[in-house]
mmCIF file of C-alpha atoms in Angstrom:
data_model
loop_
_atom_site.group_PDB
_atom_site.id
_atom_site.type_symbol
_atom_site.label_atom_id
_atom_site.label_comp_id
_atom_site.label_asym_id
_atom_site.label_seq_id
_atom_site.Cartn_x
_atom_site.Cartn_y
_atom_site.Cartn_z
ATOM 1 C CA UNK A 1 -2.417 -20.645 -9.022
ATOM 2 C CA UNK A 2 -2.262 -22.153 -12.523
ATOM 3 C CA UNK A 3 -5.802 -23.456 -12.112
ATOM 4 C CA UNK A 4 -6.925 -20.019 -10.932
ATOM 5 C CA UNK A 5 -5.499 -18.371 -14.021
ATOM 6 C CA UNK A 6 -7.022 -20.990 -16.298
ATOM 7 C CA UNK A 7 -10.452 -20.496 -14.776
ATOM 8 C CA UNK A 8 -10.158 -16.726 -15.113
ATOM 9 C CA UNK A 9 -9.029 -16.995 -18.727
ATOM 10 C CA UNK A 10 -11.820 -19.367 -19.706
ATOM 11 C CA UNK A 11 -14.443 -17.019 -18.320
ATOM 12 C CA UNK A 12 -12.854 -13.946 -19.900
ATOM 13 C CA UNK A 13 -12.707 -15.695 -23.267
ATOM 14 C CA UNK A 14 -16.415 -16.446 -22.911
ATOM 15 C CA UNK A 15 -17.887 -13.097 -21.909
ATOM 16 C CA UNK A 16 -15.051 -10.758 -20.836
ATOM 17 C CA UNK A 17 -15.892 -10.728 -17.105
ATOM 18 C CA UNK A 18 -14.745 -13.019 -14.300
ATOM 19 C CA UNK A 19 -16.254 -12.802 -10.812
ATOM 20 C CA UNK A 20 -14.777 -14.990 -8.099
ATOM 21 C CA UNK A 21 -17.483 -17.101 -6.422
ATOM 22 C CA UNK A 22 -16.589 -15.748 -2.973
ATOM 23 C CA UNK A 23 -17.415 -12.214 -4.140
ATOM 24 C CA UNK A 24 -20.870 -12.953 -5.484
ATOM 25 C CA UNK A 25 -22.260 -10.969 -2.557
ATOM 26 C CA UNK A 26 -20.509 -7.877 -3.931
ATOM 27 C CA UNK A 27 -21.241 -8.446 -7.626
ATOM 28 C CA UNK A 28 -24.603 -9.993 -8.471
ATOM 29 C CA UNK A 29 -25.419 -11.900 -11.653
ATOM 30 C CA UNK A 30 -27.267 -8.810 -12.882
ATOM 31 C CA UNK A 31 -24.218 -6.622 -12.136
ATOM 32 C CA UNK A 32 -22.008 -9.081 -14.020
ATOM 33 C CA UNK A 33 -24.360 -9.022 -17.012
ATOM 34 C CA UNK A 34 -24.209 -5.215 -17.102
ATOM 35 C CA UNK A 35 -20.402 -5.300 -17.056
ATOM 36 C CA UNK A 36 -20.384 -7.919 -19.814
ATOM 37 C CA UNK A 37 -22.534 -5.615 -21.955
ATOM 38 C CA UNK A 38 -20.128 -2.716 -21.321
ATOM 39 C CA UNK A 39 -16.966 -4.626 -22.243
ATOM 40 C CA UNK A 40 -18.635 -5.985 -25.368
ATOM 41 C CA UNK A 41 -19.369 -2.435 -26.515
ATOM 42 C CA UNK A 42 -15.903 -1.092 -25.593
ATOM 43 C CA UNK A 43 -13.653 0.329 -28.335
ATOM 44 C CA UNK A 44 -10.732 -1.892 -27.350
ATOM 45 C CA UNK A 45 -10.935 -5.471 -26.111
ATOM 46 C CA UNK A 46 -11.539 -5.113 -22.390
ATOM 47 C CA UNK A 47 -11.531 -7.684 -19.612
ATOM 48 C CA UNK A 48 -12.772 -7.390 -16.034
ATOM 49 C CA UNK A 49 -11.445 -9.527 -13.184
ATOM 50 C CA UNK A 50 -13.146 -9.369 -9.780
ATOM 51 C CA UNK A 51 -10.766 -11.215 -7.489
ATOM 52 C CA UNK A 52 -10.468 -11.410 -3.658
ATOM 53 C CA UNK A 53 -6.929 -10.040 -3.409
ATOM 54 C CA UNK A 54 -5.356 -10.147 0.041
ATOM 55 C CA UNK A 55 -2.000 -8.775 1.181
ATOM 56 C CA UNK A 56 -0.598 -12.223 1.985
ATOM 57 C CA UNK A 57 -1.960 -14.111 -1.019
ATOM 58 C CA UNK A 58 -0.135 -15.643 -3.982
ATOM 59 C CA UNK A 59 -0.106 -12.296 -5.742
ATOM 60 C CA UNK A 60 1.011 -10.244 -2.754
ATOM 61 C CA UNK A 61 -2.324 -8.455 -2.814
ATOM 62 C CA UNK A 62 -1.361 -6.722 -6.076
ATOM 63 C CA UNK A 63 -3.693 -6.567 -9.046
ATOM 64 C CA UNK A 64 -0.680 -5.841 -11.242
ATOM 65 C CA UNK A 65 0.859 -9.189 -10.305
ATOM 66 C CA UNK A 66 -2.383 -11.098 -10.894
ATOM 67 C CA UNK A 67 -2.978 -9.488 -14.290
ATOM 68 C CA UNK A 68 0.646 -9.836 -15.403
ATOM 69 C CA UNK A 69 0.709 -13.529 -14.536
ATOM 70 C CA UNK A 70 -2.599 -14.017 -16.294
ATOM 71 C CA UNK A 71 -1.335 -12.321 -19.445
ATOM 72 C CA UNK A 72 1.987 -14.178 -19.333
ATOM 73 C CA UNK A 73 0.103 -17.489 -19.326
ATOM 74 C CA UNK A 74 -2.591 -16.419 -21.789
ATOM 75 C CA UNK A 75 -1.192 -13.498 -23.852
ATOM 76 C CA UNK A 76 -4.448 -12.146 -25.215
ATOM 77 C CA UNK A 77 -4.223 -8.451 -26.169
ATOM 78 C CA UNK A 78 -6.512 -5.975 -24.517
ATOM 79 C CA UNK A 79 -7.175 -3.778 -21.495
ATOM 80 C CA UNK A 80 -7.426 -5.670 -18.214
ATOM 81 C CA UNK A 81 -9.214 -4.183 -15.204
ATOM 82 C CA UNK A 82 -9.097 -5.742 -11.755
ATOM 83 C CA UNK A 83 -10.272 -5.133 -8.254
ATOM 84 C CA UNK A 84 -7.665 -4.490 -5.550
ATOM 85 C CA UNK A 85 -7.612 -5.254 -1.834
ATOM 86 C CA UNK A 86 -10.067 -2.358 -1.421
ATOM 87 C CA UNK A 87 -13.234 -4.302 -2.260
ATOM 88 C CA UNK A 88 -15.559 -2.479 0.102
ATOM 89 C CA UNK A 89 -15.598 1.088 1.427
ATOM 90 C CA UNK A 90 -14.426 1.987 4.908
ATOM 91 C CA UNK A 91 -14.588 5.200 6.914
ATOM 92 C CA UNK A 92 -11.317 6.203 5.243
ATOM 93 C CA UNK A 93 -11.318 4.661 1.776
ATOM 94 C CA UNK A 94 -13.505 3.758 -1.174
ATOM 95 C CA UNK A 95 -13.469 0.899 -3.692
ATOM 96 C CA UNK A 96 -10.411 0.918 -5.960
ATOM 97 C CA UNK A 97 -9.744 -0.382 -9.479
ATOM 98 C CA UNK A 98 -6.371 -1.144 -11.055
ATOM 99 C CA UNK A 99 -5.523 -1.998 -14.636
ATOM 100 C CA UNK A 100 -2.961 -3.118 -17.197
ATOM 101 C CA UNK A 101 -2.900 -3.230 -20.992
ATOM 102 C CA UNK A 102 -1.153 -5.244 -23.679
ATOM 103 C CA UNK A 103 -1.296 -5.054 -27.447
ATOM 104 C CA UNK A 104 -3.442 -1.917 -27.607
ATOM 105 C CA UNK A 105 -2.659 -0.201 -30.959
ATOM 106 C CA UNK A 106 -0.467 2.858 -30.592
ATOM 107 C CA UNK A 107 -0.039 2.446 -26.840
ATOM 108 C CA UNK A 108 2.770 0.950 -24.744
ATOM 109 C CA UNK A 109 2.281 -2.312 -22.880
ATOM 110 C CA UNK A 110 1.999 -2.360 -19.108
ATOM 111 C CA UNK A 111 0.334 0.413 -17.127
ATOM 112 C CA UNK A 112 -2.907 1.880 -18.426
ATOM 113 C CA UNK A 113 -2.132 4.613 -20.933
ATOM 114 C CA UNK A 114 -4.665 7.069 -19.513
ATOM 115 C CA UNK A 115 -3.679 7.033 -15.868
ATOM 116 C CA UNK A 116 -6.202 9.703 -14.904
ATOM 117 C CA UNK A 117 -8.876 7.003 -15.021
ATOM 118 C CA UNK A 118 -7.729 5.380 -11.788
ATOM 119 C CA UNK A 119 -7.412 8.776 -10.122
ATOM 120 C CA UNK A 120 -10.915 9.848 -11.136
ATOM 121 C CA UNK A 121 -12.457 6.618 -9.856
ATOM 122 C CA UNK A 122 -10.589 7.057 -6.589
ATOM 123 C CA UNK A 123 -11.653 10.692 -6.181
ATOM 124 C CA UNK A 124 -15.282 9.865 -6.943
ATOM 125 C CA UNK A 125 -15.218 7.500 -3.948
ATOM 126 C CA UNK A 126 -17.299 4.657 -5.349
ATOM 127 C CA UNK A 127 -18.979 2.556 -2.680
ATOM 128 C CA UNK A 128 -19.253 -0.780 -4.482
ATOM 129 C CA UNK A 129 -17.355 -2.872 -7.019
ATOM 130 C CA UNK A 130 -19.913 -2.730 -9.876
ATOM 131 C CA UNK A 131 -20.035 1.071 -9.730
ATOM 132 C CA UNK A 132 -16.233 1.475 -9.641
ATOM 133 C CA UNK A 133 -15.678 -1.032 -12.420
ATOM 134 C CA UNK A 134 -18.476 0.297 -14.613
ATOM 135 C CA UNK A 135 -17.162 3.837 -14.227
ATOM 136 C CA UNK A 136 -13.652 2.689 -15.177
ATOM 137 C CA UNK A 137 -14.957 1.149 -18.411
ATOM 138 C CA UNK A 138 -16.942 4.305 -19.134
ATOM 139 C CA UNK A 139 -13.880 6.512 -18.608
ATOM 140 C CA UNK A 140 -11.833 4.325 -20.957
ATOM 141 C CA UNK A 141 -14.213 5.273 -23.765
ATOM 142 C CA UNK A 142 -13.902 9.004 -23.099
ATOM 143 C CA UNK A 143 -11.423 11.398 -24.690
ATOM 144 C CA UNK A 144 -8.293 11.494 -22.463
ATOM 145 C CA UNK A 145 -8.349 15.297 -22.358
ATOM 146 C CA UNK A 146 -11.900 15.193 -21.027
ATOM 147 C CA UNK A 147 -10.908 12.667 -18.361
ATOM 148 C CA UNK A 148 -8.010 14.871 -17.315
ATOM 149 C CA UNK A 149 -10.301 17.894 -16.995
ATOM 150 C CA UNK A 150 -12.640 15.823 -14.856
ATOM 151 C CA UNK A 151 -9.719 14.832 -12.683
ATOM 152 C CA UNK A 152 -8.656 18.464 -12.248
ATOM 153 C CA UNK A 153 -12.232 19.430 -11.340
ATOM 154 C CA UNK A 154 -12.458 16.699 -8.691
ATOM 155 C CA UNK A 155 -9.084 17.650 -7.239
ATOM 156 C CA UNK A 156 -10.187 21.287 -6.986
ATOM 157 C CA UNK A 157 -13.384 20.249 -5.215
ATOM 158 C CA UNK A 158 -11.504 18.086 -2.737
ATOM 159 C CA UNK A 159 -9.031 20.884 -2.117
ATOM 160 C CA UNK A 160 -11.872 23.370 -1.492
ATOM 161 C CA UNK A 161 -13.546 20.946 0.917
ATOM 162 C CA UNK A 162 -10.283 20.533 2.789
ATOM 163 C CA UNK A 163 -9.682 24.278 3.097
ATOM 164 C CA UNK A 164 -13.210 24.727 4.402
ATOM 165 C CA UNK A 165 -12.819 21.971 7.006
ATOM 166 C CA UNK A 166 -9.273 22.998 7.952
ATOM 167 C CA UNK A 167 -8.833 26.791 7.960
ATOM 168 C CA UNK A 168 -5.247 27.778 7.451
ATOM 169 C CA UNK A 169 -3.497 29.759 10.147
ATOM 170 C CA UNK A 170 0.234 30.122 9.536
ATOM 171 C CA UNK A 171 2.967 27.976 8.063
ATOM 172 C CA UNK A 172 4.905 27.336 11.256
ATOM 173 C CA UNK A 173 4.299 25.074 14.189
ATOM 174 C CA UNK A 174 3.082 21.557 14.603
ATOM 175 C CA UNK A 175 0.762 19.182 12.886
ATOM 176 C CA UNK A 176 -1.500 16.858 14.852
ATOM 177 C CA UNK A 177 0.465 14.036 16.431
ATOM 178 C CA UNK A 178 3.567 16.188 16.860
ATOM 179 C CA UNK A 179 4.653 16.135 13.227
ATOM 180 C CA UNK A 180 6.703 19.075 12.060
ATOM 181 C CA UNK A 181 5.092 21.155 9.332
ATOM 182 C CA UNK A 182 6.128 19.955 5.898
ATOM 183 C CA UNK A 183 4.982 20.318 2.341
ATOM 184 C CA UNK A 184 4.574 16.986 0.605
ATOM 185 C CA UNK A 185 3.778 16.765 -3.082
ATOM 186 C CA UNK A 186 2.076 13.506 -3.839
ATOM 187 C CA UNK A 187 2.418 12.910 -7.529
ATOM 188 C CA UNK A 188 1.379 9.534 -8.839
ATOM 189 C CA UNK A 189 3.965 7.582 -10.770
ATOM 190 C CA UNK A 190 1.892 8.676 -13.700
ATOM 191 C CA UNK A 191 2.509 12.085 -15.256
ATOM 192 C CA UNK A 192 -1.205 12.806 -15.387
ATOM 193 C CA UNK A 193 -1.457 12.796 -11.618
ATOM 194 C CA UNK A 194 -0.036 16.277 -11.144
ATOM 195 C CA UNK A 195 -1.085 16.859 -7.576
ATOM 196 C CA UNK A 196 0.643 18.924 -4.930
ATOM 197 C CA UNK A 197 -0.566 18.299 -1.407
ATOM 198 C CA UNK A 198 0.372 20.807 1.289
ATOM 199 C CA UNK A 199 0.167 19.869 4.932
ATOM 200 C CA UNK A 200 -0.559 22.996 6.928
ATOM 201 C CA UNK A 201 -1.002 23.663 10.573
ATOM 202 C CA UNK A 202 -4.414 22.584 11.805
ATOM 203 C CA UNK A 203 -6.520 24.437 14.344
ATOM 204 C CA UNK A 204 -4.818 23.478 17.610
ATOM 205 C CA UNK A 205 -6.429 22.211 20.772
ATOM 206 C CA UNK A 206 -5.097 23.422 24.101
ATOM 207 C CA UNK A 207 -1.373 22.499 24.112
ATOM 208 C CA UNK A 208 -0.220 19.713 26.398
ATOM 209 C CA UNK A 209 2.622 20.364 28.821
ATOM 210 C CA UNK A 210 6.013 19.108 27.634
ATOM 211 C CA UNK A 211 6.069 16.667 30.517
ATOM 212 C CA UNK A 212 2.809 15.103 29.317
ATOM 213 C CA UNK A 213 4.070 14.806 25.755
ATOM 214 C CA UNK A 214 7.220 13.142 27.031
ATOM 215 C CA UNK A 215 5.175 10.642 29.021
ATOM 216 C CA UNK A 216 2.965 9.888 26.013
ATOM 217 C CA UNK A 217 5.970 9.225 23.807
ATOM 218 C CA UNK A 218 7.604 7.071 26.456
ATOM 219 C CA UNK A 219 4.413 5.047 26.806
ATOM 220 C CA UNK A 220 4.241 4.534 23.061
ATOM 221 C CA UNK A 221 7.856 3.366 22.979
ATOM 222 C CA UNK A 222 7.189 0.889 25.802
ATOM 223 C CA UNK A 223 4.111 -0.415 24.003
ATOM 224 C CA UNK A 224 6.081 -0.953 20.787
ATOM 225 C CA UNK A 225 8.859 -2.761 22.638
ATOM 226 C CA UNK A 226 6.386 -4.951 24.532
ATOM 227 C CA UNK A 227 4.636 -5.878 21.296
ATOM 228 C CA UNK A 228 7.977 -6.720 19.671
ATOM 229 C CA UNK A 229 8.867 -9.024 22.570
ATOM 230 C CA UNK A 230 5.461 -10.729 22.515
ATOM 231 C CA UNK A 231 5.336 -11.309 18.759
ATOM 232 C CA UNK A 232 8.950 -12.447 18.515
ATOM 233 C CA UNK A 233 8.437 -14.866 21.381
ATOM 234 C CA UNK A 234 5.430 -16.340 19.563
ATOM 235 C CA UNK A 235 7.491 -16.734 16.393
ATOM 236 C CA UNK A 236 10.293 -18.400 18.360
ATOM 237 C CA UNK A 237 7.863 -20.878 19.867
ATOM 238 C CA UNK A 238 6.509 -21.719 16.416
ATOM 239 C CA UNK A 239 10.004 -22.327 15.080
ATOM 240 C CA UNK A 240 10.818 -24.572 18.039
ATOM 241 C CA UNK A 241 7.640 -26.616 17.718
ATOM 242 C CA UNK A 242 7.646 -27.120 13.957
ATOM 243 C CA UNK A 243 9.978 -29.203 11.833
ATOM 244 C CA UNK A 244 10.762 -28.887 8.141
ATOM 245 C CA UNK A 245 8.465 -31.234 6.245
ATOM 246 C CA UNK A 246 9.252 -32.740 2.834
ATOM 247 C CA UNK A 247 6.833 -30.384 1.094
ATOM 248 C CA UNK A 248 8.121 -27.232 2.791
ATOM 249 C CA UNK A 249 10.197 -24.648 0.962
ATOM 250 C CA UNK A 250 13.641 -24.802 2.590
ATOM 251 C CA UNK A 251 14.755 -21.324 1.519
ATOM 252 C CA UNK A 252 11.612 -19.793 3.005
ATOM 253 C CA UNK A 253 12.273 -21.759 6.213
ATOM 254 C CA UNK A 254 15.807 -20.406 6.353
ATOM 255 C CA UNK A 255 14.500 -16.879 5.826
ATOM 256 C CA UNK A 256 12.191 -17.329 8.815
ATOM 257 C CA UNK A 257 15.122 -18.507 10.958
ATOM 258 C CA UNK A 258 17.345 -15.646 9.773
ATOM 259 C CA UNK A 259 14.698 -13.066 10.552
ATOM 260 C CA UNK A 260 14.132 -14.479 14.018
ATOM 261 C CA UNK A 261 17.870 -14.453 14.735
ATOM 262 C CA UNK A 262 18.070 -10.805 13.652
ATOM 263 C CA UNK A 263 15.146 -9.936 15.920
ATOM 264 C CA UNK A 264 16.786 -11.551 18.949
ATOM 265 C CA UNK A 265 19.939 -9.484 18.380
ATOM 266 C CA UNK A 266 17.903 -6.294 18.169
ATOM 267 C CA UNK A 267 16.062 -7.064 21.399
ATOM 268 C CA UNK A 268 19.142 -8.153 23.354
ATOM 269 C CA UNK A 269 19.851 -4.750 24.972
ATOM 270 C CA UNK A 270 17.873 -4.103 28.142
ATOM 271 C CA UNK A 271 16.406 -0.934 26.621
ATOM 272 C CA UNK A 272 16.574 -1.107 22.812
ATOM 273 C CA UNK A 273 16.201 2.097 20.823
ATOM 274 C CA UNK A 274 12.596 2.725 19.808
ATOM 275 C CA UNK A 275 13.433 2.475 16.096
ATOM 276 C CA UNK A 276 15.182 -0.853 16.715
ATOM 277 C CA UNK A 277 12.040 -2.086 18.453
ATOM 278 C CA UNK A 278 10.017 -1.088 15.396
ATOM 279 C CA UNK A 279 12.572 -2.909 13.254
ATOM 280 C CA UNK A 280 12.181 -5.996 15.423
ATOM 281 C CA UNK A 281 8.428 -5.907 14.832
ATOM 282 C CA UNK A 282 8.868 -5.568 11.073
ATOM 283 C CA UNK A 283 11.369 -8.437 10.970
ATOM 284 C CA UNK A 284 9.204 -10.628 13.203
ATOM 285 C CA UNK A 285 6.206 -10.203 10.946
ATOM 286 C CA UNK A 286 8.324 -10.942 7.891
ATOM 287 C CA UNK A 287 9.684 -14.026 9.631
ATOM 288 C CA UNK A 288 6.180 -15.204 10.423
ATOM 289 C CA UNK A 289 5.138 -14.645 6.815
ATOM 290 C CA UNK A 290 8.200 -16.563 5.592
ATOM 291 C CA UNK A 291 7.350 -19.461 7.898
ATOM 292 C CA UNK A 292 3.741 -19.611 6.706
ATOM 293 C CA UNK A 293 4.924 -19.499 3.090
ATOM 294 C CA UNK A 294 7.489 -22.239 3.766
ATOM 295 C CA UNK A 295 4.830 -24.487 5.266
ATOM 296 C CA UNK A 296 2.728 -23.946 2.129
ATOM 297 C CA UNK A 297 5.657 -25.162 0.017
ATOM 298 C CA UNK A 298 6.070 -21.843 -1.767
ATOM 299 C CA UNK A 299 9.018 -19.558 -2.391
ATOM 300 C CA UNK A 300 9.057 -16.439 -0.214
ATOM 301 C CA UNK A 301 9.992 -12.839 -0.919
ATOM 302 C CA UNK A 302 9.594 -9.972 1.569
ATOM 303 C CA UNK A 303 6.683 -7.616 0.997
ATOM 304 C CA UNK A 304 7.363 -3.889 1.418
ATOM 305 C CA UNK A 305 5.909 -2.076 4.394
ATOM 306 C CA UNK A 306 4.409 1.394 4.327
ATOM 307 C CA UNK A 307 7.238 3.872 3.849
ATOM 308 C CA UNK A 308 5.696 6.599 5.989
ATOM 309 C CA UNK A 309 5.013 4.293 8.920
ATOM 310 C CA UNK A 310 6.178 0.643 8.921
ATOM 311 C CA UNK A 311 3.828 -0.092 11.831
ATOM 312 C CA UNK A 312 0.964 0.271 9.350
ATOM 313 C CA UNK A 313 1.970 -3.040 7.812
ATOM 314 C CA UNK A 314 2.119 -4.002 4.182
ATOM 315 C CA UNK A 315 1.978 -1.361 1.501
ATOM 316 C CA UNK A 316 0.029 -1.258 -1.711
ATOM 317 C CA UNK A 317 0.803 0.841 -4.750
ATOM 318 C CA UNK A 318 3.959 2.908 -5.044
ATOM 319 C CA UNK A 319 3.556 6.648 -5.270
ATOM 320 C CA UNK A 320 6.046 9.363 -6.105
ATOM 321 C CA UNK A 321 6.619 11.581 -3.080
ATOM 322 C CA UNK A 322 8.597 14.808 -3.189
ATOM 323 C CA UNK A 323 10.139 15.447 0.184
ATOM 324 C CA UNK A 324 12.389 18.406 0.950
ATOM 325 C CA UNK A 325 13.772 18.557 -2.566
ATOM 326 C CA UNK A 326 14.108 14.789 -2.980
ATOM 327 C CA UNK A 327 11.840 12.611 -5.098
ATOM 328 C CA UNK A 328 11.185 9.014 -4.127
ATOM 329 C CA UNK A 329 8.848 6.346 -5.410
ATOM 330 C CA UNK A 330 7.646 4.694 -2.243
ATOM 331 C CA UNK A 331 5.025 2.103 -1.309
ATOM 332 C CA UNK A 332 2.248 3.392 0.935
ATOM 333 C CA UNK A 333 -0.497 1.672 2.912
ATOM 334 C CA UNK A 334 -4.173 2.356 2.147
ATOM 335 C CA UNK A 335 -4.552 4.608 5.208
ATOM 336 C CA UNK A 336 -1.674 6.888 4.189
ATOM 337 C CA UNK A 337 -2.882 6.976 0.594
ATOM 338 C CA UNK A 338 -6.342 7.945 1.789
ATOM 339 C CA UNK A 339 -4.976 10.655 4.072
ATOM 340 C CA UNK A 340 -2.957 12.137 1.225
ATOM 341 C CA UNK A 341 -5.897 11.939 -1.156
ATOM 342 C CA UNK A 342 -8.065 13.747 1.375
ATOM 343 C CA UNK A 343 -5.388 16.391 1.943
ATOM 344 C CA UNK A 344 -4.809 15.270 5.537
ATOM 345 C CA UNK A 345 -1.570 14.590 7.379
ATOM 346 C CA UNK A 346 -0.682 10.895 7.337
ATOM 347 C CA UNK A 347 0.446 9.133 10.489
ATOM 348 C CA UNK A 348 4.216 9.236 9.920
ATOM 349 C CA UNK A 349 6.470 7.378 12.341
ATOM 350 C CA UNK A 350 8.423 9.959 14.325
ATOM 351 C CA UNK A 351 10.790 9.805 17.295
ATOM 352 C CA UNK A 352 12.491 12.300 19.572
ATOM 353 C CA UNK A 353 16.082 13.149 18.729
ATOM 354 C CA UNK A 354 17.979 15.805 20.693
ATOM 355 C CA UNK A 355 14.744 16.866 22.305
ATOM 356 C CA UNK A 356 12.817 17.367 19.068
ATOM 357 C CA UNK A 357 10.385 15.114 17.181
ATOM 358 C CA UNK A 358 11.678 14.040 13.785
ATOM 359 C CA UNK A 359 10.489 11.583 11.182
ATOM 360 C CA UNK A 360 12.332 8.268 11.385
ATOM 361 C CA UNK A 361 13.739 8.621 7.844
ATOM 362 C CA UNK A 362 15.350 11.929 8.834
ATOM 363 C CA UNK A 363 17.427 10.218 11.524
ATOM 364 C CA UNK A 364 20.744 8.390 11.181
ATOM 365 C CA UNK A 365 19.242 5.143 12.506
ATOM 366 C CA UNK A 366 20.339 2.380 10.165
ATOM 367 C CA UNK A 367 19.365 0.307 8.332
ATOM 368 C CA UNK A 368 15.911 1.731 8.998
ATOM 369 C CA UNK A 369 16.211 5.270 7.634
ATOM 370 C CA UNK A 370 17.860 4.524 4.291
ATOM 371 C CA UNK A 371 15.771 1.431 3.511
ATOM 372 C CA UNK A 372 12.458 2.723 4.843
ATOM 373 C CA UNK A 373 12.298 -0.410 6.986
ATOM 374 C CA UNK A 374 12.583 -2.483 3.839
ATOM 375 C CA UNK A 375 10.135 -0.522 1.721
ATOM 376 C CA UNK A 376 12.943 0.802 -0.487
ATOM 377 C CA UNK A 377 15.417 -2.064 -0.097
ATOM 378 C CA UNK A 378 13.700 -5.372 0.688
ATOM 379 C CA UNK A 379 16.598 -7.395 2.114
ATOM 380 C CA UNK A 380 16.641 -5.991 5.646
ATOM 381 C CA UNK A 381 18.426 -8.986 7.181
ATOM 382 C CA UNK A 382 21.492 -8.593 4.966
ATOM 383 C CA UNK A 383 21.664 -4.853 5.627
ATOM 384 C CA UNK A 384 21.316 -5.430 9.358
ATOM 385 C CA UNK A 385 24.034 -8.091 9.374
ATOM 386 C CA UNK A 386 26.372 -5.799 7.456
ATOM 387 C CA UNK A 387 25.829 -3.064 10.028
ATOM 388 C CA UNK A 388 26.639 -5.401 12.900
ATOM 389 C CA UNK A 389 29.953 -6.563 11.446
#
């Protein structure tokens, strides 16, 4: 990692832009030259880092971690922009840019001062890295009030598009996937992102009989349990076959063993509760990650899963979600973020309780509900052990 940071710093000190060699297919030499010209002309010292972030990499897939470590090692003042794990567009998301700043006159260190910039780039749905990064630099040079007006305009357009595609009927009933109707206000951690997103009833297809819905839910529960058994068995076999090598991280190894032991306890009953089966999957995947990290000789820390649905895997940025009068800052996966941005209902994990579908975090299933399967409180193993005592 130290060599990575040194290479990045040397290139930034030279021309203000670093492009990882593996991403040359996304950012050409000509694109890089254009970005270099932009950062040279910027009002404040600006740096651009194009890095192949991945969820399970040294930086946990977080641009904030990469940039913070870079600045800690080489504390040059300025505005730092970086790519995220969203390097290419998909059917559900566009290219994303993240940023940090240090030593900018009159502005606090840390998050970008004008947070509307990231929101505008996201709403404009840029399809390639050069476009998203160039637009970010351009927005940095604009008056913040103008950027905020642009953000409001884009939000209004997206909202109008949503209303046109999804005519509102009434406020009662069900959302697709059996979710109860709720109103969720997604407000970014940043004050500038003042967005309220309402999930309304969609135009309904012909309703399924209750017996069919019950069978569908039962099938989903069986699938989750089967997957938990399969993945935990694979982890157990890995742990049996491997031995701790001199270069391995012993604490990470122990974490892998502890997670596997917790999984076996959860799957001991003949028919575990569906939320326990989901918990077993989350713990198994954390155990596997801990084992891989141990074998690489690195310290391990659990990565948060998506708060709305832990089956979505690792989460990215935290967002402030207002839910039934409560406000939480929770990590969300790219799919849920995209659904919220597009004013669509995210795929929230729900289960049947007393004959009615409810979201998992509205149940009394612990430690899952209060910790968000580790998204709010990372140490799931300790919480689980405390509950079993």
